[in-house]
PDB file of C-alpha atoms and ligand atoms in Angstrom:
ATOM      1  CA  MET A   1     117.675 127.762  68.866  1.00  0.00           C
ATOM      2  CA  ALA A   2     120.559 127.783  71.385  1.00  0.00           C
ATOM      3  CA  THR A   3     119.974 126.092  74.948  1.00  0.00           C
ATOM      4  CA  ILE A   4     119.436 128.072  77.904  1.00  0.00           C
ATOM      5  CA  PRO A   5     122.412 128.139  80.593  1.00  0.00           C
ATOM      6  CA  ARG A   6     121.430 126.473  82.908  1.00  0.00           C
ATOM      7  CA  LEU A   7     123.391 127.831  86.864  1.00  0.00           C
ATOM      8  CA  HIS A   8     123.783 126.535  90.519  1.00  0.00           C
ATOM      9  CA  VAL A   9     123.330 129.105  92.985  1.00  0.00           C
ATOM     10  CA  MET A  10     122.771 129.618  96.696  1.00  0.00           C
ATOM     11  CA  ALA A  11     120.606 131.532  97.170  1.00  0.00           C
ATOM     12  CA  ASP A  12     116.848 131.230  97.440  1.00  0.00           C
ATOM     13  CA  LEU A  13     114.805 131.841  94.652  1.00  0.00           C
ATOM     14  CA  GLN A  14     111.622 133.160  94.375  1.00  0.00           C
ATOM     15  CA  GLN A  15     109.701 135.760  91.961  1.00  0.00           C
ATOM     16  CA  ASP A  16     111.070 139.250  91.453  1.00  0.00           C
ATOM     17  CA  ALA A  17     114.234 138.476  93.328  1.00  0.00           C
ATOM     18  CA  VAL A  18     117.881 139.657  92.076  1.00  0.00           C
ATOM     19  CA  VAL A  19     120.162 137.149  92.748  1.00  0.00           C
ATOM     20  CA  ALA A  20     123.958 138.945  92.353  1.00  0.00           C
ATOM     21  CA  LEU A  21     126.549 136.486  90.598  1.00  0.00           C
ATOM     22  CA  PRO A  22     130.254 135.293  91.768  1.00  0.00           C
ATOM     23  CA  ALA A  23     133.064 136.756  89.221  1.00  0.00           C
ATOM     24  CA  GLU A  24     133.397 133.283  87.848  1.00  0.00           C
ATOM     25  CA  GLN A  25     129.623 132.755  86.743  1.00  0.00           C
ATOM     26  CA  THR A  26     129.467 136.555  85.804  1.00  0.00           C
ATOM     27  CA  HIS A  27     132.655 135.880  83.565  1.00  0.00           C
ATOM     28  CA  TYR A  28     130.854 132.650  82.008  1.00  0.00           C
ATOM     29  CA  LEU A  29     128.203 134.759  81.126  1.00  0.00           C
ATOM     30  CA  LEU A  30     129.152 138.011  80.023  1.00  0.00           C
ATOM     31  CA  SER A  31     132.522 137.095  78.838  1.00  0.00           C
ATOM     32  CA  VAL A  32     132.238 133.328  77.258  1.00  0.00           C
ATOM     33  CA  LEU A  33     128.883 133.359  76.921  1.00  0.00           C
ATOM     34  CA  ARG A  34     128.479 136.982  75.318  1.00  0.00           C
ATOM     35  CA  LEU A  35     124.912 137.450  76.540  1.00  0.00           C
ATOM     36  CA  GLU A  36     123.213 140.607  76.406  1.00  0.00           C
ATOM     37  CA  PRO A  37     121.152 142.474  78.957  1.00  0.00           C
ATOM     38  CA  GLU A  38     117.881 140.300  79.611  1.00  0.00           C
ATOM     39  CA  ALA A  39     119.155 137.121  78.065  1.00  0.00           C
ATOM     40  CA  ALA A  40     117.310 134.503  79.667  1.00  0.00           C
ATOM     41  CA  VAL A  41     118.910 132.080  82.223  1.00  0.00           C
ATOM     42  CA  LEU A  42     117.906 129.436  84.199  1.00  0.00           C
ATOM     43  CA  VAL A  43     118.832 128.836  87.669  1.00  0.00           C
ATOM     44  CA  PHE A  44     118.342 125.744  90.388  1.00  0.00           C
ATOM     45  CA  ASN A  45     119.766 125.953  93.909  1.00  0.00           C
ATOM     46  CA  GLY A  46     118.714 122.095  95.119  1.00  0.00           C
ATOM     47  CA  ARG A  47     115.828 123.487  96.866  1.00  0.00           C
ATOM     48  CA  GLN A  48     113.605 125.373  95.120  1.00  0.00           C
ATOM     49  CA  GLY A  49     113.412 123.754  91.675  1.00  0.00           C
ATOM     50  CA  GLU A  50     114.142 125.817  88.621  1.00  0.00           C
ATOM     51  CA  TRP A  51     113.659 129.504  87.899  1.00  0.00           C
ATOM     52  CA  LEU A  52     114.055 131.598  84.269  1.00  0.00           C
ATOM     53  CA  GLY A  53     115.787 134.456  85.265  1.00  0.00           C
ATOM     54  CA  LYS A  54     116.746 137.427  82.918  1.00  0.00           C
ATOM     55  CA  LEU A  55     120.453 138.979  83.581  1.00  0.00           C
ATOM     56  CA  GLU A  56     120.959 142.374  84.480  1.00  0.00           C
ATOM     57  CA  ARG A  57     124.265 144.023  83.993  1.00  0.00           C
ATOM     58  CA  SER A  58     125.991 146.145  87.008  1.00  0.00           C
ATOM     59  CA  GLY A  59     128.807 147.308  84.915  1.00  0.00           C
ATOM     60  CA  LYS A  60     131.767 145.643  82.897  1.00  0.00           C
ATOM     61  CA  LYS A  61     132.352 143.179  85.442  1.00  0.00           C
ATOM     62  CA  ALA A  62     129.427 142.829  87.299  1.00  0.00           C
ATOM     63  CA  ALA A  63     126.212 141.238  86.638  1.00  0.00           C
ATOM     64  CA  ALA A  64     123.016 139.478  88.317  1.00  0.00           C
ATOM     65  CA  LEU A  65     119.727 137.708  87.618  1.00  0.00           C
ATOM     66  CA  ARG A  66     116.078 139.004  88.587  1.00  0.00           C
ATOM     67  CA  ILE A  67     114.354 135.634  88.750  1.00  0.00           C
ATOM     68  CA  VAL A  68     111.122 135.952  86.884  1.00  0.00           C
ATOM     69  CA  GLU A  69     108.941 132.880  87.356  1.00  0.00           C
ATOM     70  CA  SER A  70     109.302 129.286  88.364  1.00  0.00           C
ATOM     71  CA  THR A  71     110.272 126.904  85.628  1.00  0.00           C
ATOM     72  CA  ARG A  72     109.936 123.629  87.439  1.00  0.00           C
ATOM     73  CA  ALA A  73     108.981 121.890  90.769  1.00  0.00           C
ATOM     74  CA  GLN A  74     111.383 120.745  93.186  1.00  0.00           C
ATOM     75  CA  PRO A  75     111.180 116.670  92.703  1.00  0.00           C
ATOM     76  CA  LYS A  76     111.654 114.370  95.569  1.00  0.00           C
ATOM     77  CA  ALA A  77     114.860 113.252  96.061  1.00  0.00           C
ATOM     78  CA  ALA A  78     116.144 109.718  95.801  1.00  0.00           C
ATOM     79  CA  ASP A  79     117.140 108.296  98.482  1.00  0.00           C
ATOM     80  CA  LEU A  80     120.632 106.609  97.694  1.00  0.00           C
ATOM     81  CA  TRP A  81     123.836 106.681  98.808  1.00  0.00           C
ATOM     82  CA  LEU A  82     126.674 105.768  97.401  1.00  0.00           C
ATOM     83  CA  VAL A  83     129.294 104.552  99.550  1.00  0.00           C
ATOM     84  CA  PHE A  84     133.466 104.655  97.267  1.00  0.00           C
ATOM     85  CA  ALA A  85     136.629 104.682  98.050  1.00  0.00           C
ATOM     86  CA  PRO A  86     138.259 107.638  96.362  1.00  0.00           C
ATOM     87  CA  LEU A  87     140.299 107.030  93.355  1.00  0.00           C
ATOM     88  CA  LYS A  88     143.189 108.510  91.293  1.00  0.00           C
ATOM     89  CA  SER A  89     141.857 111.986  90.059  1.00  0.00           C
ATOM     90  CA  ALA A  90     140.704 111.557  86.568  1.00  0.00           C
ATOM     91  CA  ARG A  91     138.638 108.474  87.574  1.00  0.00           C
ATOM     92  CA  LEU A  92     137.413 110.030  90.717  1.00  0.00           C
ATOM     93  CA  ASP A  93     136.088 112.884  88.980  1.00  0.00           C
ATOM     94  CA  TYR A  94     134.301 110.832  86.351  1.00  0.00           C
ATOM     95  CA  LEU A  95     133.076 108.557  89.583  1.00  0.00           C
ATOM     96  CA  VAL A  96     131.312 112.002  90.902  1.00  0.00           C
ATOM     97  CA  GLN A  97     129.900 113.070  87.818  1.00  0.00           C
ATOM     98  CA  LYS A  98     128.389 109.863  87.409  1.00  0.00           C
ATOM     99  CA  ALA A  99     126.540 109.556  90.892  1.00  0.00           C
ATOM    100  CA  ALA A 100     125.023 112.748  90.253  1.00  0.00           C
ATOM    101  CA  GLU A 101     123.683 112.194  87.409  1.00  0.00           C
ATOM    102  CA  MET A 102     122.333 108.421  87.940  1.00  0.00           C
ATOM    103  CA  GLY A 103     120.856 109.697  91.106  1.00  0.00           C
ATOM    104  CA  ALA A 104     122.754 109.432  94.309  1.00  0.00           C
ATOM    105  CA  SER A 105     121.538 111.626  96.805  1.00  0.00           C
ATOM    106  CA  ARG A 106     124.356 111.193  99.109  1.00  0.00           C
ATOM    107  CA  LEU A 107     127.906 110.604  98.500  1.00  0.00           C
ATOM    108  CA  VAL A 108     130.174 108.823 101.436  1.00  0.00           C
ATOM    109  CA  PRO A 109     133.719 108.420 100.501  1.00  0.00           C
ATOM    110  CA  VAL A 110     135.377 105.436 102.380  1.00  0.00           C
ATOM    111  CA  PHE A 111     139.039 105.295 103.084  1.00  0.00           C
ATOM    112  CA  THR A 112     139.449 101.175 103.342  1.00  0.00           C
ATOM    113  CA  GLU A 113     142.360  99.055 103.876  1.00  0.00           C
ATOM    114  CA  ARG A 114     143.611  99.096 100.265  1.00  0.00           C
ATOM    115  CA  THR A 115     142.196 102.336  98.599  1.00  0.00           C
ATOM    116  CA  GLN A 116     145.051 103.895  96.444  1.00  0.00           C
ATOM    117  CA  ALA A 117     144.496 107.509  97.087  1.00  0.00           C
ATOM    118  CA  GLN A 118     145.795 109.078 100.158  1.00  0.00           C
ATOM    119  CA  ARG A 119     143.091 112.157 100.302  1.00  0.00           C
ATOM    120  CA  PHE A 120     139.519 112.970  99.141  1.00  0.00           C
ATOM    121  CA  ASN A 121     139.449 117.010  97.902  1.00  0.00           C
ATOM    122  CA  GLY A 122     136.166 117.394  99.015  1.00  0.00           C
ATOM    123  CA  GLU A 123     135.577 120.971  97.328  1.00  0.00           C
ATOM    124  CA  ARG A 124     136.859 119.077  93.159  1.00  0.00           C
ATOM    125  CA  ALA A 125     134.239 117.033  94.395  1.00  0.00           C
ATOM    126  CA  ASP A 126     131.622 119.313  94.850  1.00  0.00           C
ATOM    127  CA  ALA A 127     132.481 121.369  91.894  1.00  0.00           C
ATOM    128  CA  ASN A 128     131.873 118.378  90.126  1.00  0.00           C
ATOM    129  CA  LEU A 129     128.545 117.660  91.544  1.00  0.00           C
ATOM    130  CA  ILE A 130     127.280 121.274  90.736  1.00  0.00           C
ATOM    131  CA  GLU A 131     128.884 120.628  86.896  1.00  0.00           C
ATOM    132  CA  ALA A 132     127.124 117.376  86.418  1.00  0.00           C
ATOM    133  CA  ALA A 133     123.493 118.801  87.972  1.00  0.00           C
ATOM    134  CA  GLU A 134     124.118 121.821  85.272  1.00  0.00           C
ATOM    135  CA  GLN A 135     125.105 119.786  82.564  1.00  0.00           C
ATOM    136  CA  CYS A 136     122.428 117.334  82.976  1.00  0.00           C
ATOM    137  CA  ASN A 137     119.081 119.400  83.828  1.00  0.00           C
ATOM    138  CA  ILE A 138     119.134 117.801  87.394  1.00  0.00           C
ATOM    139  CA  LEU A 139     117.649 120.063  90.040  1.00  0.00           C
ATOM    140  CA  THR A 140     119.427 118.184  93.278  1.00  0.00           C
ATOM    141  CA  VAL A 141     122.831 118.211  93.687  1.00  0.00           C
ATOM    142  CA  PRO A 142     124.084 115.060  95.887  1.00  0.00           C
ATOM    143  CA  ALA A 143     124.792 116.237  99.565  1.00  0.00           C
ATOM    144  CA  ARG A 144     128.462 115.075 100.353  1.00  0.00           C
ATOM    145  CA  MET A 145     129.597 113.549 103.368  1.00  0.00           C
ATOM    146  CA  ALA A 146     133.330 114.389 104.625  1.00  0.00           C
ATOM    147  CA  GLU A 147     135.580 111.409 104.476  1.00  0.00           C
ATOM    148  CA  GLN A 148     136.043 108.923 106.794  1.00  0.00           C
ATOM    149  CA  LYS A 149     137.366 105.514 107.168  1.00  0.00           C
ATOM    150  CA  LEU A 150     135.387 102.403 106.793  1.00  0.00           C
ATOM    151  CA  ALA A 151     134.996 101.046 110.656  1.00  0.00           C
ATOM    152  CA  PRO A 152     133.634 104.333 112.013  1.00  0.00           C
ATOM    153  CA  LEU A 153     131.315 104.642 109.161  1.00  0.00           C
ATOM    154  CA  LEU A 154     129.577 101.212 109.482  1.00  0.00           C
ATOM    155  CA  GLN A 155     129.691 101.322 113.465  1.00  0.00           C
ATOM    156  CA  GLY A 156     127.262 104.198 112.983  1.00  0.00           C
ATOM    157  CA  TRP A 157     125.126 103.134 109.909  1.00  0.00           C
ATOM    158  CA  PRO A 158     122.068 103.636 110.125  1.00  0.00           C
ATOM    159  CA  LYS A 159     119.841 100.307 110.987  1.00  0.00           C
ATOM    160  CA  GLU A 160     117.045 101.121 108.831  1.00  0.00           C
ATOM    161  CA  ARG A 161     118.951 101.872 105.627  1.00  0.00           C
ATOM    162  CA  ARG A 162     120.231  98.734 103.308  1.00  0.00           C
ATOM    163  CA  LEU A 163     123.797  98.522 102.350  1.00  0.00           C
ATOM    164  CA  ILE A 164     124.047  96.664  98.897  1.00  0.00           C
ATOM    165  CA  PHE A 165     127.123  95.432  98.639  1.00  0.00           C
ATOM    166  CA  CYS A 166     128.723  95.107  95.086  1.00  0.00           C
ATOM    167  CA  ASP A 167     130.933  92.341  95.854  1.00  0.00           C
ATOM    168  CA  GLU A 168     133.103  90.632  92.786  1.00  0.00           C
ATOM    169  CA  ASP A 169     133.248  87.019  94.955  1.00  0.00           C
ATOM    170  CA  ALA A 170     129.227  86.954  95.521  1.00  0.00           C
ATOM    171  CA  PRO A 171     127.833  83.801  93.339  1.00  0.00           C
ATOM    172  CA  LEU A 172     126.966  85.168  89.810  1.00  0.00           C
ATOM    173  CA  ALA A 173     122.728  85.250  90.108  1.00  0.00           C
ATOM    174  CA  ASN A 174     121.087  88.114  88.469  1.00  0.00           C
ATOM    175  CA  PRO A 175     120.786  91.431  90.165  1.00  0.00           C
ATOM    176  CA  LEU A 176     117.693  92.224  88.910  1.00  0.00           C
ATOM    177  CA  HIS A 177     116.220  88.927  90.260  1.00  0.00           C
ATOM    178  CA  VAL A 178     118.112  89.795  93.934  1.00  0.00           C
ATOM    179  CA  LEU A 179     116.757  93.603  94.149  1.00  0.00           C
ATOM    180  CA  ALA A 180     113.145  92.633  92.866  1.00  0.00           C
ATOM    181  CA  GLY A 181     113.212  90.287  96.329  1.00  0.00           C
ATOM    182  CA  LEU A 182     114.001  93.164  97.887  1.00  0.00           C
ATOM    183  CA  PRO A 183     111.537  95.297 100.002  1.00  0.00           C
ATOM    184  CA  GLN A 184     110.425  98.060  97.731  1.00  0.00           C
ATOM    185  CA  SER A 185     110.706 101.460  99.149  1.00  0.00           C
ATOM    186  CA  GLU A 186     113.620 100.795 101.754  1.00  0.00           C
ATOM    187  CA  PRO A 187     116.272 103.936 102.266  1.00  0.00           C
ATOM    188  CA  LEU A 188     119.161 102.464 100.040  1.00  0.00           C
ATOM    189  CA  ALA A 189     122.919 102.258  99.739  1.00  0.00           C
ATOM    190  CA  VAL A 190     125.272 101.211  97.737  1.00  0.00           C
ATOM    191  CA  ALA A 191     129.022  99.842  98.275  1.00  0.00           C
ATOM    192  CA  ILE A 192     131.356 100.203  95.633  1.00  0.00           C
ATOM    193  CA  GLY A 193     135.556  98.769  96.640  1.00  0.00           C
ATOM    194  CA  PRO A 194     138.841 100.333  96.103  1.00  0.00           C
ATOM    195  CA  GLU A 195     140.401  99.031  93.039  1.00  0.00           C
ATOM    196  CA  GLY A 196     142.040  96.358  95.201  1.00  0.00           C
ATOM    197  CA  GLY A 197     138.832  95.450  96.017  1.00  0.00           C
ATOM    198  CA  PHE A 198     137.442  95.183 100.314  1.00  0.00           C
ATOM    199  CA  SER A 199     139.953  93.045 102.520  1.00  0.00           C
ATOM    200  CA  PRO A 200     138.782  89.998 104.024  1.00  0.00           C
ATOM    201  CA  ALA A 201     138.112  91.727 107.840  1.00  0.00           C
ATOM    202  CA  GLU A 202     135.947  94.314 105.562  1.00  0.00           C
ATOM    203  CA  ARG A 203     133.416  92.313 104.029  1.00  0.00           C
ATOM    204  CA  ALA A 204     133.254  91.106 107.559  1.00  0.00           C
ATOM    205  CA  MET A 205     132.056  94.563 108.671  1.00  0.00           C
ATOM    206  CA  LEU A 206     130.418  95.242 105.462  1.00  0.00           C
ATOM    207  CA  LEU A 207     128.253  91.335 105.991  1.00  0.00           C
ATOM    208  CA  ALA A 208     127.203  92.074 109.443  1.00  0.00           C
ATOM    209  CA  LEU A 209     125.072  95.461 109.031  1.00  0.00           C
ATOM    210  CA  PRO A 210     121.947  94.309 110.073  1.00  0.00           C
ATOM    211  CA  LYS A 211     120.467  95.219 106.658  1.00  0.00           C
ATOM    212  CA  VAL A 212     123.070  94.156 103.530  1.00  0.00           C
ATOM    213  CA  THR A 213     122.360  92.355 100.766  1.00  0.00           C
ATOM    214  CA  ARG A 214     125.725  91.252  98.636  1.00  0.00           C
ATOM    215  CA  LEU A 215     124.892  91.827  94.413  1.00  0.00           C
ATOM    216  CA  SER A 216     127.018  90.124  91.919  1.00  0.00           C
ATOM    217  CA  LEU A 217     127.415  92.772  88.602  1.00  0.00           C
ATOM    218  CA  GLY A 218     127.819  89.860  86.314  1.00  0.00           C
ATOM    219  CA  PRO A 219     131.732  87.101  86.228  1.00  0.00           C
ATOM    220  CA  ARG A 220     133.746  89.820  84.931  1.00  0.00           C
ATOM    221  CA  ILE A 221     135.748  92.458  87.676  1.00  0.00           C
ATOM    222  CA  LEU A 222     134.866  95.770  86.697  1.00  0.00           C
ATOM    223  CA  ARG A 223     136.598  98.672  87.507  1.00  0.00           C
ATOM    224  CA  ALA A 224     135.612 100.708  90.364  1.00  0.00           C
ATOM    225  CA  ASP A 225     133.726 103.411  88.457  1.00  0.00           C
ATOM    226  CA  THR A 226     132.466 101.411  85.539  1.00  0.00           C
ATOM    227  CA  ALA A 227     130.919  99.278  88.622  1.00  0.00           C
ATOM    228  CA  ALA A 228     129.238 101.990  90.583  1.00  0.00           C
ATOM    229  CA  VAL A 229     127.578 103.089  87.373  1.00  0.00           C
ATOM    230  CA  ALA A 230     126.568  99.535  86.797  1.00  0.00           C
ATOM    231  CA  ALA A 231     125.301  99.283  90.166  1.00  0.00           C
ATOM    232  CA  MET A 232     122.895 102.745  90.298  1.00  0.00           C
ATOM    233  CA  ALA A 233     121.689 102.069  86.940  1.00  0.00           C
ATOM    234  CA  ILE A 234     120.398  98.614  88.745  1.00  0.00           C
ATOM    235  CA  LEU A 235     119.495 100.052  91.289  1.00  0.00           C
ATOM    236  CA  GLN A 236     117.628 102.844  89.721  1.00  0.00           C
ATOM    237  CA  ALA A 237     115.726 100.448  87.326  1.00  0.00           C
ATOM    238  CA  SER A 238     114.680  97.830  90.546  1.00  0.00           C
ATOM    239  CA  LEU A 239     114.367  99.864  93.475  1.00  0.00           C
ATOM    240  CA  GLY A 240     114.714 103.937  92.690  1.00  0.00           C
ATOM    241  CA  ASP A 241     113.399 106.211  90.192  1.00  0.00           C
ATOM    242  CA  TRP A 242     113.861 104.884  86.893  1.00  0.00           C
ATOM    243  CA  ARG A 243     110.802 102.855  87.529  1.00  0.00           C
ATOM    244  CA  GLY A 244     108.409 105.936  86.704  1.00  0.00           C
TER     245      GLY A 244
HETATM  246  N1  LIG B   1     139.060  92.113  93.888  1.00  0.00           N
HETATM  247  C1  LIG B   1     139.276  92.683  92.593  1.00  0.00           C
HETATM  248  C2  LIG B   1     140.297  92.575  91.503  1.00  0.00           C
HETATM  249  O1  LIG B   1     140.769  90.943  91.979  1.00  0.00           O
HETATM  250  O2  LIG B   1     140.224  92.884  90.619  1.00  0.00           O
HETATM  251  C3  LIG B   1     139.543  94.127  92.873  1.00  0.00           C
HETATM  252  C4  LIG B   1     138.027  95.057  92.840  1.00  0.00           C
HETATM  253  S1  LIG B   1     137.050  95.929  91.749  1.00  0.00           S
HETATM  254  C5  LIG B   1     138.312  96.322  91.091  1.00  0.00           C
HETATM  255  C6  LIG B   1     136.130  97.380  92.594  1.00  0.00           C
HETATM  256  C7  LIG B   1     134.957  97.914  92.957  1.00  0.00           C
HETATM  257  O3  LIG B   1     134.369  97.374  92.497  1.00  0.00           O
HETATM  258  C8  LIG B   1     134.957  95.847  94.390  1.00  0.00           C
HETATM  259  O4  LIG B   1     135.386  96.453  95.323  1.00  0.00           O
HETATM  260  C9  LIG B   1     133.103  95.665  93.691  1.00  0.00           C
HETATM  261  O5  LIG B   1     132.722  96.309  95.232  1.00  0.00           O
HETATM  262  C10 LIG B   1     133.286  96.166  92.297  1.00  0.00           C
HETATM  263  N2  LIG B   1     132.970  95.074  91.491  1.00  0.00           N
HETATM  264  C11 LIG B   1     134.077  95.351  90.884  1.00  0.00           C
HETATM  265  N3  LIG B   1     133.436  93.921  89.158  1.00  0.00           N
HETATM  266  C12 LIG B   1     132.301  93.338  90.499  1.00  0.00           C
HETATM  267  C13 LIG B   1     131.586  92.009  89.827  1.00  0.00           C
HETATM  268  N4  LIG B   1     131.557  91.219  88.873  1.00  0.00           N
HETATM  269  N5  LIG B   1     130.562  91.775  90.997  1.00  0.00           N
HETATM  270  C14 LIG B   1     130.278  93.311  91.669  1.00  0.00           C
HETATM  271  N6  LIG B   1     131.042  93.979  92.353  1.00  0.00           N
HETATM  272  C15 LIG B   1     132.379  93.933  91.422  1.00  0.00           C
END
């Protein structure tokens, strides 16, 4: 049975609504997937769950979806921020997509002293977040903060949010045991440094936060994108929504 395509839309979703599709999504449904009128399409907007839509053609290059019924309620979003230093393009695309798949609720791109990338393409990141959500059956698209330097981010850090500082210089200790000792329902963030690591001054700033936990991710130095996925997996399993 062919899988029903899933699309992210901006519009509000409710029964009998008609959602006009932008040119790119129209082209995808009509020309790439060659869907016929009345074909089923699943749509979500990241706020109101998932709905079944039926394709309506209104001309050669225009299409809309008539919303028929709700198929999934909007899940309670996890509350896990990913603080990361922008990487070079392909690795950054990977990191952003995995953050969505792993259930990050917010991406926080920070420029640190040793960040290799000179700029951060927010639009490209948003497209990657939406693509990951469409492909992986996710209904919540992570929010994305504007890129900023580490110092102002930490100066304005919400004091109730615990920062899990992934530190390759932390003493080797089983991260599951370290996380098991933390309160179970705090808002969380995980910080991953750039390929060159955090500088000593940045480490000191991170460790000065009111709620911070240094976490070793094992005896080997991981690439930043690998570390991000590993850390989010351990966090979701210990304190997040993988616990069921
Ligand atoms: N300082 C590293 C070196 O000597 O090559 C470079 C940093 S590493 C490539 C990028 C980031 O991934 C680090 O800043 C840290 O946040 C995380 N990371 C990598 N390996 C880790 C480990 N074994 N334990 C904890 N964090 C790690």
